[in-house]
Amino acid sequence: MIKIKLKDGSIKEYSEGITPAQIAADVSAGLAREALAALVNGQVMDLSMPIYEDADLALLTFDDEGGKKAYWHTTSHIMAQAVLRLFPEAKLAIGPAIDNGFYYDFDIDKPFTPEDLINIEEEMRKIIKEDLSLERFELPRDEAVKFMQGRNQPYKVELIEALSENAVISFYKQGEFVDLCAGPHIPSTGKVKAVKLLSVAGAYWRGDEHNKMLQRIYGISFPKKSMLDEYLTRIEEAKQRDHRKLGQELDLFSLHEEGPGFPFFHPKGMIVRNVLEDFWRKEHRRHGYEEIKTPIILNKELWIQSGHWDHYKDNMYFTKIDDQDYAIKPMNCPGSMIMYKRTMHSYKELPIRLCELGLVHRHEKSGVLHGLMRVRCFTQDDAHIFMLPSQVTDEIIGVIDLIDYFYSLFGFKYHVELSTRPEDSMGTDEQWKMATEALKVALEKKGLDYKVNEGDGAFYGPKIDFHLEDSIGRTWQCGTIQLDFQMPERFDLTYIGEDSEKHRPIMLHRVIFGSIERFIAILTEHYAGALPTWLAPVQVKILPITDRSLEYARSLQMHLEELDIRTELDNRNEKIGYKIRAAQIEKVPYMLVIGDKEVENVAVSVRSRSKGDMGSMSVDDFEDLIKTEIKSKKAID
């Protein structure tokens, strides 16, 4: 007999070889219907996999990440089966689950058309109705190669040949369809209820631009049609909120062929950017940070010393100066090391908090560039904290509190992930264990729930990542806190301790916005372009009804601008209704309509972006209204 510990903490005894599906049926009929996969001792697996030893077991439904991924992975197999039924000549590449759905890459001579997607989707529904069981089997490497050669699937053969000779090579079969796959999968195709194919895009085999371009079909699926309908509505909403579209319409920024991935900020975009940066500077001064500025170009030896040359070189740009090799910085941290070392420090000075709005450049392939979200140059709101071992927990908590304050200001909810040591990293196991444990202690002291993201840390240390949730439910990774024992050692950073001896400081890397450019993109989409009044590039638009009101309107504009209220005057010879609509399209928070009555009474007729017509009020009352709103930095109007 083996002992199985369930998610609720209860322990049950079963015979060896029992499957998670059988345990689900034993627990409840409802759970047996809803279960899609199982988490056994921390590993997601099929419900049909036998268990031969004591284990912790969680039965995963669509509400769980592991269940959702298995569901979407299975749907990608259904799509591949449908494609082969309709296009037998198609060659299969890969078809994983992704954060929102799934995709599959195909090599086929004829480009997929919108009509093809409709037909593939219809064939998928037939496969779902057939309720085919997914059956796992394994083959030795040589047999696996021959098996896929016999099915005329060269990409699968290449994947198998890249595996070690003693690798476990598994396949999944559903009806006539077989795919090379590690799994896990849901029990049968019939559990997929609602499916939609979304788009087709090009994708290089293995992401290498030197390889053949394949066709990638993206899709989504859900256990209920209502969930699919809700998702598709959200997708349409996201299209309307696309920061690339709004950036053009609101005259904030643009991207040009002369510099792919290098954004141009327009005057109004610079206002938004400067307001964010001014706020950032003020809050950092208030929290004991000192601002620095380090060069964009530094010599090769510095990047070798920091470890970037060995671990990050493929993402960097290079140049030569006087026949010496230099690199354009992809990160700000080496410059902060130099700034720390400019003088000797006492333990009494620590913690030292150095912050920098540093422009960095990273080489990104053209295929992944996306508006301001994925660019080749961006400004990190970086900071590096040098501290005593006894200060680590308090400093991490201080950064968590500052990040929480920033995000709350914009109305963001967020969740936290703890990312651990990646394969490509430097330092000892002991250092990584100490650093990871220190981050855990701070998170637990704050009472924050967090998920462990294995192997996703920086090459020099583990990190806490903050994932924002926007107004339509999408998440964005922005803030991060990284604990680093490596760079203080590599740069020989020291301080004089109480014992008058030299000691090594511990260092935190952290960002809050992450990237100013990306954060502006997120804000633009979060607010659908209607930025809060304190952040809006134009806060007030003055709309005179006739030329008789122009002199009063101009004096009012000057008066408001003297109060640092960003104001524009629309003095075009257009009807007032046209001017109001134009201001609404520009998403201006307040419109002041000026007619003969307002001139006579030294008043304004106020229209709010969110509240509509607010009626007439004195100029003083309007000043009080907008100044209070700007000062409070309300997340919404």
PDB file of C-alpha atoms in Angstrom, residues 72-300:
ATOM      1  CA  TRP A  72      -4.431  23.725 -24.403  1.00  0.00           C
ATOM      2  CA  HIS A  73      -1.597  21.327 -25.269  1.00  0.00           C
ATOM      3  CA  THR A  74      -4.154  18.651 -26.114  1.00  0.00           C
ATOM      4  CA  THR A  75      -6.074  21.134 -28.257  1.00  0.00           C
ATOM      5  CA  SER A  76      -2.889  21.825 -30.235  1.00  0.00           C
ATOM      6  CA  HIS A  77      -2.746  18.075 -30.998  1.00  0.00           C
ATOM      7  CA  ILE A  78      -6.388  18.159 -32.101  1.00  0.00           C
ATOM      8  CA  MET A  79      -5.530  21.034 -34.440  1.00  0.00           C
ATOM      9  CA  ALA A  80      -2.529  19.160 -35.875  1.00  0.00           C
ATOM     10  CA  GLN A  81      -4.708  16.084 -36.439  1.00  0.00           C
ATOM     11  CA  ALA A  82      -7.296  18.227 -38.237  1.00  0.00           C
ATOM     12  CA  VAL A  83      -4.609  19.815 -40.444  1.00  0.00           C
ATOM     13  CA  LEU A  84      -3.258  16.393 -41.449  1.00  0.00           C
ATOM     14  CA  ARG A  85      -6.764  15.190 -42.292  1.00  0.00           C
ATOM     15  CA  LEU A  86      -7.279  18.184 -44.581  1.00  0.00           C
ATOM     16  CA  PHE A  87      -3.668  18.620 -45.780  1.00  0.00           C
ATOM     17  CA  PRO A  88      -1.950  15.187 -45.635  1.00  0.00           C
ATOM     18  CA  GLU A  89       1.215  16.644 -47.154  1.00  0.00           C
ATOM     19  CA  ALA A  90       1.766  18.989 -44.136  1.00  0.00           C
ATOM     20  CA  LYS A  91       4.910  18.468 -42.053  1.00  0.00           C
ATOM     21  CA  LEU A  92       4.545  18.933 -38.293  1.00  0.00           C
ATOM     22  CA  ALA A  93       7.015  21.004 -36.254  1.00  0.00           C
ATOM     23  CA  ILE A  94       6.050  21.878 -32.649  1.00  0.00           C
ATOM     24  CA  GLY A  95       2.754  22.678 -30.939  1.00  0.00           C
ATOM     25  CA  PRO A  96       2.972  23.811 -27.313  1.00  0.00           C
ATOM     26  CA  ALA A  97       0.561  25.428 -24.901  1.00  0.00           C
ATOM     27  CA  ILE A  98       1.382  29.099 -24.287  1.00  0.00           C
ATOM     28  CA  ASP A  99       0.188  31.670 -21.745  1.00  0.00           C
ATOM     29  CA  ASN A 100      -3.065  32.260 -23.625  1.00  0.00           C
ATOM     30  CA  GLY A 101      -3.913  29.195 -25.660  1.00  0.00           C
ATOM     31  CA  PHE A 102      -1.704  27.225 -28.012  1.00  0.00           C
ATOM     32  CA  TYR A 103      -0.081  27.170 -31.421  1.00  0.00           C
ATOM     33  CA  TYR A 104       1.267  24.640 -33.883  1.00  0.00           C
ATOM     34  CA  ASP A 105       3.914  25.198 -36.575  1.00  0.00           C
ATOM     35  CA  PHE A 106       3.415  23.568 -39.984  1.00  0.00           C
ATOM     36  CA  ASP A 107       5.547  23.268 -43.080  1.00  0.00           C
ATOM     37  CA  ILE A 108       3.173  23.412 -46.035  1.00  0.00           C
ATOM     38  CA  ASP A 109       3.675  24.945 -49.468  1.00  0.00           C
ATOM     39  CA  LYS A 110       0.271  26.637 -49.733  1.00  0.00           C
ATOM     40  CA  PRO A 111      -0.259  29.505 -47.277  1.00  0.00           C
ATOM     41  CA  PHE A 112      -3.214  28.972 -44.939  1.00  0.00           C
ATOM     42  CA  THR A 113      -6.170  31.215 -45.802  1.00  0.00           C
ATOM     43  CA  PRO A 114      -9.002  32.445 -43.553  1.00  0.00           C
ATOM     44  CA  GLU A 115     -11.216  29.840 -45.251  1.00  0.00           C
ATOM     45  CA  ASP A 116      -8.664  27.133 -44.342  1.00  0.00           C
ATOM     46  CA  LEU A 117      -8.871  28.150 -40.670  1.00  0.00           C
ATOM     47  CA  ILE A 118     -12.666  27.798 -40.781  1.00  0.00           C
ATOM     48  CA  ASN A 119     -12.333  24.311 -42.276  1.00  0.00           C
ATOM     49  CA  ILE A 120      -9.627  23.272 -39.796  1.00  0.00           C
ATOM     50  CA  GLU A 121     -11.783  24.507 -36.922  1.00  0.00           C
ATOM     51  CA  GLU A 122     -14.743  22.488 -38.227  1.00  0.00           C
ATOM     52  CA  GLU A 123     -12.578  19.358 -38.513  1.00  0.00           C
ATOM     53  CA  MET A 124     -11.386  19.938 -34.943  1.00  0.00           C
ATOM     54  CA  ARG A 125     -15.010  19.886 -33.766  1.00  0.00           C
ATOM     55  CA  LYS A 126     -15.450  16.508 -35.474  1.00  0.00           C
ATOM     56  CA  ILE A 127     -12.376  15.152 -33.651  1.00  0.00           C
ATOM     57  CA  ILE A 128     -13.722  16.513 -30.369  1.00  0.00           C
ATOM     58  CA  LYS A 129     -17.067  14.819 -31.027  1.00  0.00           C
ATOM     59  CA  GLU A 130     -15.238  11.519 -31.706  1.00  0.00           C
ATOM     60  CA  ASP A 131     -13.994  11.686 -28.080  1.00  0.00           C
ATOM     61  CA  LEU A 132     -10.680   9.995 -28.883  1.00  0.00           C
ATOM     62  CA  SER A 133      -8.589   8.775 -25.955  1.00  0.00           C
ATOM     63  CA  LEU A 134      -5.015  10.050 -25.688  1.00  0.00           C
ATOM     64  CA  GLU A 135      -2.660   7.131 -25.176  1.00  0.00           C
ATOM     65  CA  ARG A 136       1.005   7.510 -24.244  1.00  0.00           C
ATOM     66  CA  PHE A 137       3.721   5.104 -25.401  1.00  0.00           C
ATOM     67  CA  GLU A 138       7.524   5.122 -25.466  1.00  0.00           C
ATOM     68  CA  LEU A 139      10.126   3.940 -27.989  1.00  0.00           C
ATOM     69  CA  PRO A 140      13.914   3.572 -27.961  1.00  0.00           C
ATOM     70  CA  ARG A 141      15.697   6.355 -29.843  1.00  0.00           C
ATOM     71  CA  ASP A 142      16.474   4.393 -33.021  1.00  0.00           C
ATOM     72  CA  GLU A 143      12.945   3.020 -33.235  1.00  0.00           C
ATOM     73  CA  ALA A 144      11.517   6.481 -32.624  1.00  0.00           C
ATOM     74  CA  VAL A 145      13.556   7.883 -35.538  1.00  0.00           C
ATOM     75  CA  LYS A 146      12.365   5.108 -37.865  1.00  0.00           C
ATOM     76  CA  PHE A 147       8.789   5.558 -36.652  1.00  0.00           C
ATOM     77  CA  MET A 148       8.728   9.240 -37.576  1.00  0.00           C
ATOM     78  CA  GLN A 149      10.639   8.659 -40.811  1.00  0.00           C
ATOM     79  CA  GLY A 150       7.900   6.199 -41.744  1.00  0.00           C
ATOM     80  CA  ARG A 151       5.302   8.914 -41.140  1.00  0.00           C
ATOM     81  CA  ASN A 152       7.294  11.361 -43.303  1.00  0.00           C
ATOM     82  CA  GLN A 153       7.791  13.875 -40.476  1.00  0.00           C
ATOM     83  CA  PRO A 154      11.373  15.224 -40.849  1.00  0.00           C
ATOM     84  CA  TYR A 155      11.066  17.894 -38.148  1.00  0.00           C
ATOM     85  CA  LYS A 156      10.124  15.252 -35.582  1.00  0.00           C
ATOM     86  CA  VAL A 157      13.090  13.147 -36.716  1.00  0.00           C
ATOM     87  CA  GLU A 158      15.394  16.124 -36.187  1.00  0.00           C
ATOM     88  CA  LEU A 159      14.015  16.667 -32.672  1.00  0.00           C
ATOM     89  CA  ILE A 160      14.523  13.015 -31.755  1.00  0.00           C
ATOM     90  CA  GLU A 161      18.064  12.932 -33.141  1.00  0.00           C
ATOM     91  CA  ALA A 162      18.944  15.928 -30.958  1.00  0.00           C
ATOM     92  CA  LEU A 163      18.070  13.921 -27.824  1.00  0.00           C
ATOM     93  CA  SER A 164      20.573  11.772 -25.956  1.00  0.00           C
ATOM     94  CA  GLU A 165      20.653   8.043 -26.748  1.00  0.00           C
ATOM     95  CA  ASN A 166      19.238   7.134 -23.335  1.00  0.00           C
ATOM     96  CA  ALA A 167      16.461   9.765 -23.381  1.00  0.00           C
ATOM     97  CA  VAL A 168      12.889   8.630 -22.710  1.00  0.00           C
ATOM     98  CA  ILE A 169      11.150   9.295 -26.036  1.00  0.00           C
ATOM     99  CA  SER A 170       7.398   9.386 -25.635  1.00  0.00           C
ATOM    100  CA  PHE A 171       4.525   9.690 -28.085  1.00  0.00           C
ATOM    101  CA  TYR A 172       0.805  10.358 -27.767  1.00  0.00           C
ATOM    102  CA  LYS A 173      -1.783   8.694 -29.964  1.00  0.00           C
ATOM    103  CA  GLN A 174      -5.390   9.768 -30.591  1.00  0.00           C
ATOM    104  CA  GLY A 175      -7.160   7.814 -33.297  1.00  0.00           C
ATOM    105  CA  GLU A 176      -4.988   7.736 -36.405  1.00  0.00           C
ATOM    106  CA  PHE A 177      -2.872  10.699 -35.198  1.00  0.00           C
ATOM    107  CA  VAL A 178       0.450  10.213 -33.368  1.00  0.00           C
ATOM    108  CA  ASP A 179       2.779  12.966 -32.170  1.00  0.00           C
ATOM    109  CA  LEU A 180       6.178  13.081 -30.516  1.00  0.00           C
ATOM    110  CA  CYS A 181       5.427  14.641 -27.145  1.00  0.00           C
ATOM    111  CA  ALA A 182       6.509  14.649 -23.493  1.00  0.00           C
ATOM    112  CA  GLY A 183       2.966  15.500 -22.356  1.00  0.00           C
ATOM    113  CA  PRO A 184       1.047  15.733 -20.159  1.00  0.00           C
ATOM    114  CA  HIS A 185      -2.370  15.619 -21.842  1.00  0.00           C
ATOM    115  CA  ILE A 186      -5.999  15.460 -20.820  1.00  0.00           C
ATOM    116  CA  PRO A 187      -7.718  12.039 -21.066  1.00  0.00           C
ATOM    117  CA  SER A 188      -9.653  12.512 -24.301  1.00  0.00           C
ATOM    118  CA  THR A 189     -10.460  14.962 -27.077  1.00  0.00           C
ATOM    119  CA  GLY A 190     -14.095  15.084 -25.941  1.00  0.00           C
ATOM    120  CA  LYS A 191     -13.185  17.138 -22.868  1.00  0.00           C
ATOM    121  CA  VAL A 192     -12.480  20.143 -25.137  1.00  0.00           C
ATOM    122  CA  LYS A 193     -15.796  21.991 -25.497  1.00  0.00           C
ATOM    123  CA  ALA A 194     -15.206  25.339 -27.215  1.00  0.00           C
ATOM    124  CA  VAL A 195     -12.394  26.149 -29.632  1.00  0.00           C
ATOM    125  CA  LYS A 196     -11.400  29.064 -31.847  1.00  0.00           C
ATOM    126  CA  LEU A 197      -8.475  29.506 -34.235  1.00  0.00           C
ATOM    127  CA  LEU A 198      -7.287  33.078 -33.988  1.00  0.00           C
ATOM    128  CA  SER A 199      -4.561  33.843 -36.511  1.00  0.00           C
ATOM    129  CA  VAL A 200      -1.723  32.649 -38.743  1.00  0.00           C
ATOM    130  CA  ALA A 201       1.815  33.997 -38.547  1.00  0.00           C
ATOM    131  CA  GLY A 202       5.252  33.121 -39.877  1.00  0.00           C
ATOM    132  CA  ALA A 203       7.768  31.446 -37.569  1.00  0.00           C
ATOM    133  CA  TYR A 204      11.285  30.239 -38.293  1.00  0.00           C
ATOM    134  CA  TRP A 205      12.000  26.627 -37.405  1.00  0.00           C
ATOM    135  CA  ARG A 206      13.596  26.615 -33.948  1.00  0.00           C
ATOM    136  CA  GLY A 207      13.441  30.425 -33.931  1.00  0.00           C
ATOM    137  CA  ASP A 208      16.486  30.638 -36.204  1.00  0.00           C
ATOM    138  CA  GLU A 209      16.163  33.109 -39.070  1.00  0.00           C
ATOM    139  CA  HIS A 210      18.528  30.941 -41.136  1.00  0.00           C
ATOM    140  CA  ASN A 211      16.005  28.085 -41.052  1.00  0.00           C
ATOM    141  CA  LYS A 212      12.866  27.647 -43.116  1.00  0.00           C
ATOM    142  CA  MET A 213       9.865  29.865 -42.416  1.00  0.00           C
ATOM    143  CA  LEU A 214       6.924  27.795 -41.151  1.00  0.00           C
ATOM    144  CA  GLN A 215       3.257  28.706 -40.713  1.00  0.00           C
ATOM    145  CA  ARG A 216       2.097  29.071 -37.133  1.00  0.00           C
ATOM    146  CA  ILE A 217      -1.612  28.795 -36.320  1.00  0.00           C
ATOM    147  CA  TYR A 218      -2.661  30.260 -32.963  1.00  0.00           C
ATOM    148  CA  GLY A 219      -5.800  29.129 -31.147  1.00  0.00           C
ATOM    149  CA  ILE A 220      -7.666  29.071 -27.859  1.00  0.00           C
ATOM    150  CA  SER A 221     -10.039  26.625 -26.187  1.00  0.00           C
ATOM    151  CA  PHE A 222     -12.226  26.472 -23.094  1.00  0.00           C
ATOM    152  CA  PRO A 223     -14.445  23.989 -21.253  1.00  0.00           C
ATOM    153  CA  LYS A 224     -17.469  26.323 -21.722  1.00  0.00           C
ATOM    154  CA  LYS A 225     -18.648  28.354 -24.700  1.00  0.00           C
ATOM    155  CA  SER A 226     -19.406  31.293 -22.396  1.00  0.00           C
ATOM    156  CA  MET A 227     -15.725  31.388 -21.403  1.00  0.00           C
ATOM    157  CA  LEU A 228     -14.702  31.465 -25.071  1.00  0.00           C
ATOM    158  CA  ASP A 229     -17.201  34.272 -25.798  1.00  0.00           C
ATOM    159  CA  GLU A 230     -15.841  36.282 -22.870  1.00  0.00           C
ATOM    160  CA  TYR A 231     -12.273  35.748 -24.077  1.00  0.00           C
ATOM    161  CA  LEU A 232     -13.073  36.821 -27.645  1.00  0.00           C
ATOM    162  CA  THR A 233     -14.779  39.950 -26.318  1.00  0.00           C
ATOM    163  CA  ARG A 234     -11.639  40.690 -24.317  1.00  0.00           C
ATOM    164  CA  ILE A 235      -9.511  40.190 -27.446  1.00  0.00           C
ATOM    165  CA  GLU A 236     -11.624  42.721 -29.345  1.00  0.00           C
ATOM    166  CA  GLU A 237     -11.314  45.122 -26.428  1.00  0.00           C
ATOM    167  CA  ALA A 238      -7.542  44.618 -26.471  1.00  0.00           C
ATOM    168  CA  LYS A 239      -7.439  45.510 -30.180  1.00  0.00           C
ATOM    169  CA  GLN A 240      -9.183  48.799 -29.445  1.00  0.00           C
ATOM    170  CA  ARG A 241      -6.720  49.441 -26.608  1.00  0.00           C
ATOM    171  CA  ASP A 242      -3.603  48.533 -28.626  1.00  0.00           C
ATOM    172  CA  HIS A 243      -0.986  51.086 -27.597  1.00  0.00           C
ATOM    173  CA  ARG A 244       0.427  51.187 -31.148  1.00  0.00           C
ATOM    174  CA  LYS A 245      -2.948  52.346 -32.455  1.00  0.00           C
ATOM    175  CA  LEU A 246      -3.606  54.758 -29.569  1.00  0.00           C
ATOM    176  CA  GLY A 247      -0.033  56.068 -29.668  1.00  0.00           C
ATOM    177  CA  GLN A 248      -0.668  57.295 -33.216  1.00  0.00           C
ATOM    178  CA  GLU A 249      -4.186  58.589 -32.552  1.00  0.00           C
ATOM    179  CA  LEU A 250      -3.136  60.491 -29.415  1.00  0.00           C
ATOM    180  CA  ASP A 251       0.143  61.679 -30.992  1.00  0.00           C
ATOM    181  CA  LEU A 252       2.299  60.117 -28.242  1.00  0.00           C
ATOM    182  CA  PHE A 253       4.990  58.131 -30.074  1.00  0.00           C
ATOM    183  CA  SER A 254       5.841  56.398 -33.334  1.00  0.00           C
ATOM    184  CA  LEU A 255       8.179  53.786 -34.804  1.00  0.00           C
ATOM    185  CA  HIS A 256       9.886  54.191 -38.157  1.00  0.00           C
ATOM    186  CA  GLU A 257      11.688  52.055 -40.742  1.00  0.00           C
ATOM    187  CA  GLU A 258      14.832  54.126 -40.193  1.00  0.00           C
ATOM    188  CA  GLY A 259      15.116  52.648 -36.684  1.00  0.00           C
ATOM    189  CA  PRO A 260      13.181  49.399 -36.104  1.00  0.00           C
ATOM    190  CA  GLY A 261      12.751  48.901 -32.384  1.00  0.00           C
ATOM    191  CA  PHE A 262      13.969  52.422 -31.583  1.00  0.00           C
ATOM    192  CA  PRO A 263      10.900  54.497 -30.614  1.00  0.00           C
ATOM    193  CA  PHE A 264      10.363  58.215 -31.305  1.00  0.00           C
ATOM    194  CA  PHE A 265       8.517  60.130 -28.581  1.00  0.00           C
ATOM    195  CA  HIS A 266       6.352  63.053 -29.729  1.00  0.00           C
ATOM    196  CA  PRO A 267       5.848  66.237 -27.661  1.00  0.00           C
ATOM    197  CA  LYS A 268       2.724  64.858 -25.944  1.00  0.00           C
ATOM    198  CA  GLY A 269       4.420  61.528 -25.322  1.00  0.00           C
ATOM    199  CA  MET A 270       7.338  63.369 -23.741  1.00  0.00           C
ATOM    200  CA  ILE A 271       4.941  65.104 -21.359  1.00  0.00           C
ATOM    201  CA  VAL A 272       3.654  61.726 -20.149  1.00  0.00           C
ATOM    202  CA  ARG A 273       7.192  60.416 -19.888  1.00  0.00           C
ATOM    203  CA  ASN A 274       8.478  63.464 -18.005  1.00  0.00           C
ATOM    204  CA  VAL A 275       5.574  63.420 -15.546  1.00  0.00           C
ATOM    205  CA  LEU A 276       6.274  59.767 -14.779  1.00  0.00           C
ATOM    206  CA  GLU A 277       9.989  60.408 -14.384  1.00  0.00           C
ATOM    207  CA  ASP A 278       9.443  63.505 -12.191  1.00  0.00           C
ATOM    208  CA  PHE A 279       7.154  61.492  -9.946  1.00  0.00           C
ATOM    209  CA  TRP A 280       9.736  58.667  -9.858  1.00  0.00           C
ATOM    210  CA  ARG A 281      12.520  61.071  -8.874  1.00  0.00           C
ATOM    211  CA  LYS A 282      10.478  62.714  -6.140  1.00  0.00           C
ATOM    212  CA  GLU A 283       9.517  59.392  -4.557  1.00  0.00           C
ATOM    213  CA  HIS A 284      13.061  58.051  -4.742  1.00  0.00           C
ATOM    214  CA  ARG A 285      14.482  61.144  -3.054  1.00  0.00           C
ATOM    215  CA  ARG A 286      11.827  60.707  -0.365  1.00  0.00           C
ATOM    216  CA  HIS A 287      12.944  57.094   0.162  1.00  0.00           C
ATOM    217  CA  GLY A 288      16.644  57.802   0.529  1.00  0.00           C
ATOM    218  CA  TYR A 289      17.928  57.172  -2.987  1.00  0.00           C
ATOM    219  CA  GLU A 290      20.644  59.210  -4.694  1.00  0.00           C
ATOM    220  CA  GLU A 291      20.369  59.618  -8.463  1.00  0.00           C
ATOM    221  CA  ILE A 292      23.326  58.915 -10.745  1.00  0.00           C
ATOM    222  CA  LYS A 293      23.979  58.812 -14.506  1.00  0.00           C
ATOM    223  CA  THR A 294      26.402  56.362 -16.080  1.00  0.00           C
ATOM    224  CA  PRO A 295      27.733  56.205 -19.679  1.00  0.00           C
ATOM    225  CA  ILE A 296      25.976  54.304 -22.453  1.00  0.00           C
ATOM    226  CA  ILE A 297      29.275  52.914 -23.840  1.00  0.00           C
ATOM    227  CA  LEU A 298      31.907  51.177 -21.694  1.00  0.00           C
ATOM    228  CA  ASN A 299      34.883  49.015 -22.607  1.00  0.00           C
ATOM    229  CA  LYS A 300      34.910  45.261 -23.149  1.00  0.00           C
TER     230      LYS A 300
END
